[in-house]
Amino acid sequence: MSTTAIQIGSTFEGMPLRLKLKRIERRQKFKALILVLPLLLFILVAFVLPIGRMLFNAIHDDTLLTLAPHTMTALRGWDGKDLPGEAVYAALAGDLKKSWAQKTAASIGKRINYELPGSLSEVISSARKASVLPAGPYKEALIKISPLWGRHDVWSLLKRGTSAYTGYYLLRSVDYEYGPDSQIVASPPENRIFRDVFLRTLGISIGVTAITLLLGFPVAYLLATLPRKSSNLLMILVVLPFWTSVLIRTTAWVVLLQQHGVVNDTLMALHVISQPAELIYNRIGTIVAMTHIQLPITLLPIYSVMRTISPSYVRAARSLGAGPFYAFWKVYWPLTLPGIAAGCLMTFILCLGYYITPALVGGPADQMISSFVAHYTNEELNWGMASALGAILLTVTLLLYYSFSKLVGVDRVKMG
Amino acid sequence: MRTSLMIASSVAVIGLTAGVFAATTPALADDQLTVTAGGGSFQQVLRKLIFDPFSKTSGIKITEAEYDYSNAKIRAMVETKTVSWDVVYAGDSGTRQMCAEGLIETIDWKKLGLDRTKFEGAEYSDCGVPAGIAASVVTYDKEKLPNGPKTIADFFDLKKFPGKRGLPKTPQVTVEWALIADGVPIRDVYKVLNTPEGIDRAFKKLDTIKKDIVWWTSGAQPIQLLADGQVVMTDAWNTRIYDAVKNSGKHFEMVWDGAVTNGNAWVIPKGTPRLDNAYKFVALAGSSQTQADLATYTSQGPGNREALALIDPAVRPNIPNNHSGSALPSDLSFWSEKGDELRQRFNAWLAK
């Protein structure tokens, strides 16, 4: 278009044609922008900002900085070798007095308690006792009030609090912590858990995705190749569970799989087994229920892609001498890849966030990372930990998505 | 023409969205109150015994809300200054935690017109009016197990009582029971648990029955597990057992030895615009007659000691307050300090 404009000449109604064209294009773009603006705003306000704020919590913690400001200022000069000097203790006494008056002692204590369990009540009682402390010297008096203030690791912890940014939550999310001198050390073996949980979450998600593909692919093929009438009936069987609540489907599996449930009773009546098999509250139950819930989500994109593949392609391959498997593998399978990619990607990403199903049909070793995120958000009110775990999960998901798109190509993903 | 139409519609959409957001800020009306509890049949009892009579006598309309006892929503409300819940029925540990963080009002007992010294455990928290006490007890089905367990030690005895047992999927109650079963006197449980050796000892004892435990996550599950014969005995809440016996005709039997008791409290989120109404409500909910009625209906022990004498004598054996000799009150300060660490260790132990 623009080349023709140049060829025709540079003026049209007294205005350069190229300029006119640009103006029209700009207006079109503006119109399009106005149409998507409400959604864009909605995503920004309801999605990007809160999630960004939450993720920020993973590294940002200014509890000590705001609640014990004088101690933090005084600590900046501390070399970290011996216990700090009288000036720092005096600042601490002042901060504790203030925190008792303003009822913030518990918040300070809670923050210290994260890293040194058992110190919450010490901090609160110190604040109470410090509030009636006569004027200095404070160092001896505070250590007498609570041995906590004579501990070097407590002061290392407080020194770390002089920065509003902390690596504590992220470190703990991968089973590391700060040692007594602020060096990074591995958590004690009996408390190491999060790396296992992340690996478990990935493992279960990959497993469920693979099983849904194995089960869903033949069904999708059947649905796509059967005549409309019979395929519609089958389709209802596929989507009916899809429309049922996840909670109901999960509970149904409890009824089916439990010790004296339908499956075990039937198998025992048929003398296949003599004792009830352990089908639930373990990995089997989790995988079965999650596979059932995710199956339509993998299947439907594959099906919709298969419907667009003309049967004449395979027929042509066969007529050219290819065997049935060769024709399928070389002609049909590659054409279904966009659907497979879409279905598997959706199932995999949804699986990473599973929470209720593993809680109801899984055993203790089947809990996925989201249940820990929920625990820290709702019960411990430790939003730093929740954010750190969430941030790691989000990063891992994005990395996997990135490598997936490099391998398969997102442009090949077709939802329908 | 089309462009202007489009702009107009976009503006309308944005305007509507803004309108929706504006509507969520709480309206300031004097004659209403939003009360939040855990829902289910218990909330129906609350409605019948407290909400409806309160509305009738005071003319204040009650809007009900439900939550899952997670403190996150209250924290979010208070921090964003959009408090729409005026009174909340909260767990004891949640009450303590929210009190420490300044998320709920400090209770002015004078304004409330109630005597703080008459309340069970009120000295531990400045921010809640004790509403009731529930107990975690060993339960079994007398029809299937005529000579059932008598003690916590029996719960851990696989020789005497073979079969699966139900326990909550948290260290709370679980580690306490392990120590009691290992021979620690009830009054020393938390003293022992406060040492690293004590924690090791509890997990060592739990190891002995680990493969025979079915872990449950919600209060309805243990009752179901027991009714289905999935477990021979289980930890369950006394109120749920009472309900199953009374309303479903089950023959469940409670073992009060080592019962771990936990309280609930009425709390007021900080910054509610209807503070006076909230106080009026809590005053009624905390009164001895109301708490006695609640206990009679649900077997939940009253937080108000004066209510004890008013409870239906037939229900009294099921009330946790009447088993204080054999019961262990959950130590809230222990759990608020060591809870996170113990839960992490517990989860690591479970996964092994």
PDB file of N, CA and C in Angstrom, chain B residues 223-306:
ATOM      1  N   ILE B 223     -15.237 -38.898  62.021  1.00  0.00           N
ATOM      2  CA  ILE B 223     -16.542 -39.516  62.254  1.00  0.00           C
ATOM      3  C   ILE B 223     -16.870 -40.465  61.099  1.00  0.00           C
ATOM      4  N   GLN B 224     -16.594 -39.986  59.889  1.00  0.00           N
ATOM      5  CA  GLN B 224     -16.838 -40.796  58.690  1.00  0.00           C
ATOM      6  C   GLN B 224     -15.950 -42.040  58.695  1.00  0.00           C
ATOM      7  N   LEU B 225     -14.668 -41.841  59.011  1.00  0.00           N
ATOM      8  CA  LEU B 225     -13.709 -42.954  59.029  1.00  0.00           C
ATOM      9  C   LEU B 225     -14.152 -44.031  60.008  1.00  0.00           C
ATOM     10  N   LEU B 226     -14.628 -43.593  61.165  1.00  0.00           N
ATOM     11  CA  LEU B 226     -15.042 -44.530  62.194  1.00  0.00           C
ATOM     12  C   LEU B 226     -16.334 -45.246  61.778  1.00  0.00           C
ATOM     13  N   ALA B 227     -17.277 -44.491  61.220  1.00  0.00           N
ATOM     14  CA  ALA B 227     -18.546 -45.077  60.801  1.00  0.00           C
ATOM     15  C   ALA B 227     -18.339 -46.084  59.678  1.00  0.00           C
ATOM     16  N   ASP B 228     -17.376 -45.802  58.795  1.00  0.00           N
ATOM     17  CA  ASP B 228     -17.116 -46.698  57.665  1.00  0.00           C
ATOM     18  C   ASP B 228     -16.263 -47.899  58.051  1.00  0.00           C
ATOM     19  N   GLY B 229     -15.750 -47.909  59.271  1.00  0.00           N
ATOM     20  CA  GLY B 229     -14.876 -49.002  59.675  1.00  0.00           C
ATOM     21  C   GLY B 229     -13.478 -48.889  59.099  1.00  0.00           C
ATOM     22  N   GLN B 230     -13.110 -47.695  58.619  1.00  0.00           N
ATOM     23  CA  GLN B 230     -11.759 -47.492  58.086  1.00  0.00           C
ATOM     24  C   GLN B 230     -10.735 -47.530  59.223  1.00  0.00           C
ATOM     25  N   VAL B 231     -11.166 -47.118  60.406  1.00  0.00           N
ATOM     26  CA  VAL B 231     -10.267 -47.112  61.567  1.00  0.00           C
ATOM     27  C   VAL B 231     -10.980 -47.782  62.744  1.00  0.00           C
ATOM     28  N   VAL B 232     -10.199 -48.375  63.659  1.00  0.00           N
ATOM     29  CA  VAL B 232     -10.827 -48.965  64.845  1.00  0.00           C
ATOM     30  C   VAL B 232     -11.032 -47.911  65.924  1.00  0.00           C
ATOM     31  N   MET B 233     -10.172 -46.892  65.917  1.00  0.00           N
ATOM     32  CA  MET B 233     -10.358 -45.782  66.851  1.00  0.00           C
ATOM     33  C   MET B 233      -9.735 -44.547  66.232  1.00  0.00           C
ATOM     34  N   THR B 234     -10.185 -43.389  66.707  1.00  0.00           N
ATOM     35  CA  THR B 234      -9.684 -42.166  66.098  1.00  0.00           C
ATOM     36  C   THR B 234      -9.727 -41.015  67.078  1.00  0.00           C
ATOM     37  N   ASP B 235      -8.918 -40.014  66.810  1.00  0.00           N
ATOM     38  CA  ASP B 235      -9.052 -38.761  67.507  1.00  0.00           C
ATOM     39  C   ASP B 235     -10.206 -38.016  66.837  1.00  0.00           C
ATOM     40  N   ALA B 236     -11.107 -37.441  67.634  1.00  0.00           N
ATOM     41  CA  ALA B 236     -12.206 -36.655  67.066  1.00  0.00           C
ATOM     42  C   ALA B 236     -12.615 -35.603  68.077  1.00  0.00           C
ATOM     43  N   TRP B 237     -13.371 -34.605  67.614  1.00  0.00           N
ATOM     44  CA  TRP B 237     -13.829 -33.551  68.513  1.00  0.00           C
ATOM     45  C   TRP B 237     -15.093 -33.991  69.221  1.00  0.00           C
ATOM     46  N   ASN B 238     -15.147 -33.725  70.518  1.00  0.00           N
ATOM     47  CA  ASN B 238     -16.271 -34.219  71.300  1.00  0.00           C
ATOM     48  C   ASN B 238     -17.611 -33.737  70.760  1.00  0.00           C
ATOM     49  N   THR B 239     -17.668 -32.504  70.212  1.00  0.00           N
ATOM     50  CA  THR B 239     -18.957 -31.993  69.729  1.00  0.00           C
ATOM     51  C   THR B 239     -19.450 -32.800  68.520  1.00  0.00           C
ATOM     52  N   ARG B 240     -18.514 -33.198  67.660  1.00  0.00           N
ATOM     53  CA  ARG B 240     -18.894 -33.987  66.485  1.00  0.00           C
ATOM     54  C   ARG B 240     -19.378 -35.370  66.893  1.00  0.00           C
ATOM     55  N   ILE B 241     -18.702 -35.957  67.899  1.00  0.00           N
ATOM     56  CA  ILE B 241     -19.107 -37.288  68.352  1.00  0.00           C
ATOM     57  C   ILE B 241     -20.504 -37.215  68.962  1.00  0.00           C
ATOM     58  N   TYR B 242     -20.681 -36.178  69.790  1.00  0.00           N
ATOM     59  CA  TYR B 242     -21.979 -35.985  70.440  1.00  0.00           C
ATOM     60  C   TYR B 242     -23.080 -35.887  69.382  1.00  0.00           C
ATOM     61  N   ASP B 243     -22.800 -35.124  68.330  1.00  0.00           N
ATOM     62  CA  ASP B 243     -23.762 -34.961  67.242  1.00  0.00           C
ATOM     63  C   ASP B 243     -24.045 -36.288  66.551  1.00  0.00           C
ATOM     64  N   ALA B 244     -22.985 -37.081  66.314  1.00  0.00           N
ATOM     65  CA  ALA B 244     -23.169 -38.366  65.616  1.00  0.00           C
ATOM     66  C   ALA B 244     -23.990 -39.320  66.469  1.00  0.00           C
ATOM     67  N   VAL B 245     -23.759 -39.283  67.781  1.00  0.00           N
ATOM     68  CA  VAL B 245     -24.493 -40.177  68.685  1.00  0.00           C
ATOM     69  C   VAL B 245     -25.947 -39.730  68.772  1.00  0.00           C
ATOM     70  N   LYS B 246     -26.141 -38.411  68.913  1.00  0.00           N
ATOM     71  CA  LYS B 246     -27.496 -37.896  69.134  1.00  0.00           C
ATOM     72  C   LYS B 246     -28.329 -37.947  67.858  1.00  0.00           C
ATOM     73  N   ASN B 247     -27.727 -37.529  66.745  1.00  0.00           N
ATOM     74  CA  ASN B 247     -28.530 -37.358  65.534  1.00  0.00           C
ATOM     75  C   ASN B 247     -28.402 -38.484  64.517  1.00  0.00           C
ATOM     76  N   SER B 248     -27.363 -39.309  64.611  1.00  0.00           N
ATOM     77  CA  SER B 248     -27.226 -40.399  63.637  1.00  0.00           C
ATOM     78  C   SER B 248     -27.304 -41.765  64.302  1.00  0.00           C
ATOM     79  N   GLY B 249     -27.543 -41.791  65.614  1.00  0.00           N
ATOM     80  CA  GLY B 249     -27.727 -43.060  66.311  1.00  0.00           C
ATOM     81  C   GLY B 249     -26.499 -43.943  66.357  1.00  0.00           C
ATOM     82  N   LYS B 250     -25.312 -43.340  66.272  1.00  0.00           N
ATOM     83  CA  LYS B 250     -24.083 -44.143  66.329  1.00  0.00           C
ATOM     84  C   LYS B 250     -23.792 -44.540  67.778  1.00  0.00           C
ATOM     85  N   HIS B 251     -23.024 -45.611  67.949  1.00  0.00           N
ATOM     86  CA  HIS B 251     -22.654 -46.031  69.299  1.00  0.00           C
ATOM     87  C   HIS B 251     -21.195 -45.706  69.573  1.00  0.00           C
ATOM     88  N   PHE B 252     -20.847 -44.460  69.354  1.00  0.00           N
ATOM     89  CA  PHE B 252     -19.468 -44.047  69.575  1.00  0.00           C
ATOM     90  C   PHE B 252     -19.228 -43.771  71.059  1.00  0.00           C
ATOM     91  N   GLU B 253     -18.046 -44.131  71.503  1.00  0.00           N
ATOM     92  CA  GLU B 253     -17.699 -43.965  72.908  1.00  0.00           C
ATOM     93  C   GLU B 253     -16.460 -43.075  73.012  1.00  0.00           C
ATOM     94  N   MET B 254     -16.490 -42.119  73.936  1.00  0.00           N
ATOM     95  CA  MET B 254     -15.341 -41.221  74.095  1.00  0.00           C
ATOM     96  C   MET B 254     -14.463 -41.688  75.248  1.00  0.00           C
ATOM     97  N   VAL B 255     -13.151 -41.520  75.080  1.00  0.00           N
ATOM     98  CA  VAL B 255     -12.191 -41.803  76.152  1.00  0.00           C
ATOM     99  C   VAL B 255     -11.640 -40.451  76.603  1.00  0.00           C
ATOM    100  N   TRP B 256     -11.937 -40.082  77.834  1.00  0.00           N
ATOM    101  CA  TRP B 256     -11.552 -38.736  78.260  1.00  0.00           C
ATOM    102  C   TRP B 256     -10.118 -38.645  78.755  1.00  0.00           C
ATOM    103  N   ASP B 257      -9.454 -39.791  78.921  1.00  0.00           N
ATOM    104  CA  ASP B 257      -8.060 -39.756  79.359  1.00  0.00           C
ATOM    105  C   ASP B 257      -7.209 -39.032  78.321  1.00  0.00           C
ATOM    106  N   GLY B 258      -6.474 -38.012  78.764  1.00  0.00           N
ATOM    107  CA  GLY B 258      -5.579 -37.293  77.854  1.00  0.00           C
ATOM    108  C   GLY B 258      -6.278 -36.430  76.824  1.00  0.00           C
ATOM    109  N   ALA B 259      -7.562 -36.153  77.031  1.00  0.00           N
ATOM    110  CA  ALA B 259      -8.274 -35.298  76.074  1.00  0.00           C
ATOM    111  C   ALA B 259      -7.582 -33.934  75.997  1.00  0.00           C
ATOM    112  N   VAL B 260      -7.293 -33.457  74.795  1.00  0.00           N
ATOM    113  CA  VAL B 260      -6.648 -32.146  74.645  1.00  0.00           C
ATOM    114  C   VAL B 260      -7.734 -31.115  74.374  1.00  0.00           C
ATOM    115  N   THR B 261      -7.835 -30.116  75.256  1.00  0.00           N
ATOM    116  CA  THR B 261      -8.914 -29.144  75.085  1.00  0.00           C
ATOM    117  C   THR B 261      -8.404 -27.858  74.443  1.00  0.00           C
ATOM    118  N   ASN B 262      -9.291 -27.266  73.658  1.00  0.00           N
ATOM    119  CA  ASN B 262      -8.984 -26.053  72.908  1.00  0.00           C
ATOM    120  C   ASN B 262     -10.180 -25.131  72.992  1.00  0.00           C
ATOM    121  N   GLY B 263      -9.934 -23.854  73.106  1.00  0.00           N
ATOM    122  CA  GLY B 263     -11.054 -22.938  73.238  1.00  0.00           C
ATOM    123  C   GLY B 263     -11.369 -22.170  71.968  1.00  0.00           C
ATOM    124  N   ASN B 264     -12.512 -21.514  71.986  1.00  0.00           N
ATOM    125  CA  ASN B 264     -12.902 -20.578  70.933  1.00  0.00           C
ATOM    126  C   ASN B 264     -13.283 -19.272  71.592  1.00  0.00           C
ATOM    127  N   ALA B 265     -13.270 -18.211  70.823  1.00  0.00           N
ATOM    128  CA  ALA B 265     -13.577 -16.914  71.428  1.00  0.00           C
ATOM    129  C   ALA B 265     -14.319 -16.024  70.437  1.00  0.00           C
ATOM    130  N   TRP B 266     -15.111 -15.108  70.989  1.00  0.00           N
ATOM    131  CA  TRP B 266     -15.723 -14.063  70.159  1.00  0.00           C
ATOM    132  C   TRP B 266     -14.741 -12.913  70.076  1.00  0.00           C
ATOM    133  N   VAL B 267     -14.392 -12.498  68.864  1.00  0.00           N
ATOM    134  CA  VAL B 267     -13.459 -11.383  68.718  1.00  0.00           C
ATOM    135  C   VAL B 267     -14.047 -10.318  67.793  1.00  0.00           C
ATOM    136  N   ILE B 268     -13.524  -9.099  67.915  1.00  0.00           N
ATOM    137  CA  ILE B 268     -14.008  -7.977  67.101  1.00  0.00           C
ATOM    138  C   ILE B 268     -12.840  -7.439  66.270  1.00  0.00           C
ATOM    139  N   PRO B 269     -12.881  -7.591  64.963  1.00  0.00           N
ATOM    140  CA  PRO B 269     -11.799  -7.066  64.123  1.00  0.00           C
ATOM    141  C   PRO B 269     -11.611  -5.561  64.356  1.00  0.00           C
ATOM    142  N   LYS B 270     -10.356  -5.136  64.379  1.00  0.00           N
ATOM    143  CA  LYS B 270     -10.053  -3.738  64.677  1.00  0.00           C
ATOM    144  C   LYS B 270     -10.539  -2.822  63.547  1.00  0.00           C
ATOM    145  N   GLY B 271     -11.151  -1.727  63.924  1.00  0.00           N
ATOM    146  CA  GLY B 271     -11.556  -0.741  62.933  1.00  0.00           C
ATOM    147  C   GLY B 271     -12.972  -0.930  62.420  1.00  0.00           C
ATOM    148  N   THR B 272     -13.756  -1.803  63.070  1.00  0.00           N
ATOM    149  CA  THR B 272     -15.136  -1.945  62.609  1.00  0.00           C
ATOM    150  C   THR B 272     -15.904  -0.653  62.883  1.00  0.00           C
ATOM    151  N   PRO B 273     -16.706  -0.212  61.922  1.00  0.00           N
ATOM    152  CA  PRO B 273     -17.481   1.013  62.149  1.00  0.00           C
ATOM    153  C   PRO B 273     -18.684   0.776  63.065  1.00  0.00           C
ATOM    154  N   ARG B 274     -18.929  -0.466  63.441  1.00  0.00           N
ATOM    155  CA  ARG B 274     -20.117  -0.754  64.273  1.00  0.00           C
ATOM    156  C   ARG B 274     -19.702  -1.353  65.622  1.00  0.00           C
ATOM    157  N   LEU B 275     -18.723  -0.712  66.254  1.00  0.00           N
ATOM    158  CA  LEU B 275     -18.147  -1.244  67.485  1.00  0.00           C
ATOM    159  C   LEU B 275     -19.189  -1.405  68.595  1.00  0.00           C
ATOM    160  N   ASP B 276     -20.084  -0.426  68.726  1.00  0.00           N
ATOM    161  CA  ASP B 276     -21.064  -0.489  69.817  1.00  0.00           C
ATOM    162  C   ASP B 276     -22.002  -1.678  69.657  1.00  0.00           C
ATOM    163  N   ASN B 277     -22.460  -1.872  68.434  1.00  0.00           N
ATOM    164  CA  ASN B 277     -23.324  -3.028  68.178  1.00  0.00           C
ATOM    165  C   ASN B 277     -22.578  -4.329  68.439  1.00  0.00           C
ATOM    166  N   ALA B 278     -21.309  -4.349  68.043  1.00  0.00           N
ATOM    167  CA  ALA B 278     -20.505  -5.551  68.235  1.00  0.00           C
ATOM    168  C   ALA B 278     -20.415  -5.878  69.723  1.00  0.00           C
ATOM    169  N   TYR B 279     -20.200  -4.848  70.548  1.00  0.00           N
ATOM    170  CA  TYR B 279     -20.140  -5.075  71.998  1.00  0.00           C
ATOM    171  C   TYR B 279     -21.454  -5.620  72.529  1.00  0.00           C
ATOM    172  N   LYS B 280     -22.556  -5.045  72.032  1.00  0.00           N
ATOM    173  CA  LYS B 280     -23.875  -5.529  72.473  1.00  0.00           C
ATOM    174  C   LYS B 280     -24.021  -7.010  72.151  1.00  0.00           C
ATOM    175  N   PHE B 281     -23.550  -7.381  70.950  1.00  0.00           N
ATOM    176  CA  PHE B 281     -23.691  -8.769  70.541  1.00  0.00           C
ATOM    177  C   PHE B 281     -22.832  -9.682  71.412  1.00  0.00           C
ATOM    178  N   VAL B 282     -21.561  -9.282  71.602  1.00  0.00           N
ATOM    179  CA  VAL B 282     -20.652 -10.130  72.376  1.00  0.00           C
ATOM    180  C   VAL B 282     -21.138 -10.268  73.813  1.00  0.00           C
ATOM    181  N   ALA B 283     -21.745  -9.205  74.345  1.00  0.00           N
ATOM    182  CA  ALA B 283     -22.286  -9.276  75.703  1.00  0.00           C
ATOM    183  C   ALA B 283     -23.340 -10.368  75.806  1.00  0.00           C
ATOM    184  N   LEU B 284     -24.194 -10.459  74.792  1.00  0.00           N
ATOM    185  CA  LEU B 284     -25.219 -11.510  74.816  1.00  0.00           C
ATOM    186  C   LEU B 284     -24.573 -12.881  74.619  1.00  0.00           C
ATOM    187  N   ALA B 285     -23.646 -12.957  73.642  1.00  0.00           N
ATOM    188  CA  ALA B 285     -23.028 -14.243  73.334  1.00  0.00           C
ATOM    189  C   ALA B 285     -22.201 -14.769  74.499  1.00  0.00           C
ATOM    190  N   GLY B 286     -21.699 -13.852  75.332  1.00  0.00           N
ATOM    191  CA  GLY B 286     -20.875 -14.273  76.450  1.00  0.00           C
ATOM    192  C   GLY B 286     -21.670 -14.542  77.716  1.00  0.00           C
ATOM    193  N   SER B 287     -22.964 -14.218  77.707  1.00  0.00           N
ATOM    194  CA  SER B 287     -23.770 -14.372  78.922  1.00  0.00           C
ATOM    195  C   SER B 287     -23.907 -15.842  79.289  1.00  0.00           C
ATOM    196  N   SER B 288     -24.067 -16.095  80.584  1.00  0.00           N
ATOM    197  CA  SER B 288     -24.071 -17.489  81.047  1.00  0.00           C
ATOM    198  C   SER B 288     -25.240 -18.274  80.466  1.00  0.00           C
ATOM    199  N   GLN B 289     -26.414 -17.642  80.347  1.00  0.00           N
ATOM    200  CA  GLN B 289     -27.568 -18.391  79.835  1.00  0.00           C
ATOM    201  C   GLN B 289     -27.338 -18.818  78.379  1.00  0.00           C
ATOM    202  N   THR B 290     -26.844 -17.885  77.551  1.00  0.00           N
ATOM    203  CA  THR B 290     -26.603 -18.206  76.149  1.00  0.00           C
ATOM    204  C   THR B 290     -25.588 -19.348  76.021  1.00  0.00           C
ATOM    205  N   GLN B 291     -24.505 -19.253  76.806  1.00  0.00           N
ATOM    206  CA  GLN B 291     -23.466 -20.279  76.690  1.00  0.00           C
ATOM    207  C   GLN B 291     -23.959 -21.621  77.215  1.00  0.00           C
ATOM    208  N   ALA B 292     -24.825 -21.590  78.233  1.00  0.00           N
ATOM    209  CA  ALA B 292     -25.392 -22.845  78.738  1.00  0.00           C
ATOM    210  C   ALA B 292     -26.286 -23.490  77.684  1.00  0.00           C
ATOM    211  N   ASP B 293     -27.074 -22.667  77.003  1.00  0.00           N
ATOM    212  CA  ASP B 293     -27.943 -23.200  75.940  1.00  0.00           C
ATOM    213  C   ASP B 293     -27.104 -23.822  74.837  1.00  0.00           C
ATOM    214  N   LEU B 294     -26.037 -23.131  74.480  1.00  0.00           N
ATOM    215  CA  LEU B 294     -25.155 -23.615  73.419  1.00  0.00           C
ATOM    216  C   LEU B 294     -24.546 -24.960  73.819  1.00  0.00           C
ATOM    217  N   ALA B 295     -24.146 -25.060  75.087  1.00  0.00           N
ATOM    218  CA  ALA B 295     -23.555 -26.304  75.570  1.00  0.00           C
ATOM    219  C   ALA B 295     -24.581 -27.435  75.540  1.00  0.00           C
ATOM    220  N   THR B 296     -25.797 -27.135  75.940  1.00  0.00           N
ATOM    221  CA  THR B 296     -26.841 -28.154  75.943  1.00  0.00           C
ATOM    222  C   THR B 296     -27.098 -28.684  74.537  1.00  0.00           C
ATOM    223  N   TYR B 297     -27.044 -27.773  73.574  1.00  0.00           N
ATOM    224  CA  TYR B 297     -27.312 -28.166  72.188  1.00  0.00           C
ATOM    225  C   TYR B 297     -26.175 -28.953  71.551  1.00  0.00           C
ATOM    226  N   THR B 298     -24.927 -28.514  71.866  1.00  0.00           N
ATOM    227  CA  THR B 298     -23.797 -29.015  71.080  1.00  0.00           C
ATOM    228  C   THR B 298     -22.775 -29.809  71.874  1.00  0.00           C
ATOM    229  N   SER B 299     -22.873 -29.789  73.214  1.00  0.00           N
ATOM    230  CA  SER B 299     -21.891 -30.394  74.118  1.00  0.00           C
ATOM    231  C   SER B 299     -20.562 -29.653  74.102  1.00  0.00           C
ATOM    232  N   GLN B 300     -20.534 -28.468  73.487  1.00  0.00           N
ATOM    233  CA  GLN B 300     -19.333 -27.642  73.585  1.00  0.00           C
ATOM    234  C   GLN B 300     -19.297 -27.030  74.983  1.00  0.00           C
ATOM    235  N   GLY B 301     -18.166 -27.138  75.654  1.00  0.00           N
ATOM    236  CA  GLY B 301     -18.079 -26.607  77.006  1.00  0.00           C
ATOM    237  C   GLY B 301     -18.188 -25.098  77.003  1.00  0.00           C
ATOM    238  N   PRO B 302     -18.846 -24.512  78.013  1.00  0.00           N
ATOM    239  CA  PRO B 302     -18.992 -23.050  78.032  1.00  0.00           C
ATOM    240  C   PRO B 302     -17.689 -22.371  78.420  1.00  0.00           C
ATOM    241  N   GLY B 303     -17.453 -21.166  77.880  1.00  0.00           N
ATOM    242  CA  GLY B 303     -16.298 -20.385  78.269  1.00  0.00           C
ATOM    243  C   GLY B 303     -16.595 -19.641  79.562  1.00  0.00           C
ATOM    244  N   ASN B 304     -17.867 -19.392  79.817  1.00  0.00           N
ATOM    245  CA  ASN B 304     -18.322 -18.701  81.011  1.00  0.00           C
ATOM    246  C   ASN B 304     -18.612 -19.743  82.090  1.00  0.00           C
ATOM    247  N   ARG B 305     -17.824 -19.724  83.189  1.00  0.00           N
ATOM    248  CA  ARG B 305     -17.966 -20.760  84.225  1.00  0.00           C
ATOM    249  C   ARG B 305     -19.349 -20.746  84.867  1.00  0.00           C
ATOM    250  N   GLU B 306     -19.958 -19.588  84.900  1.00  0.00           N
ATOM    251  CA  GLU B 306     -21.281 -19.504  85.536  1.00  0.00           C
ATOM    252  C   GLU B 306     -22.334 -20.271  84.753  1.00  0.00           C
TER     253      GLU B 306
END
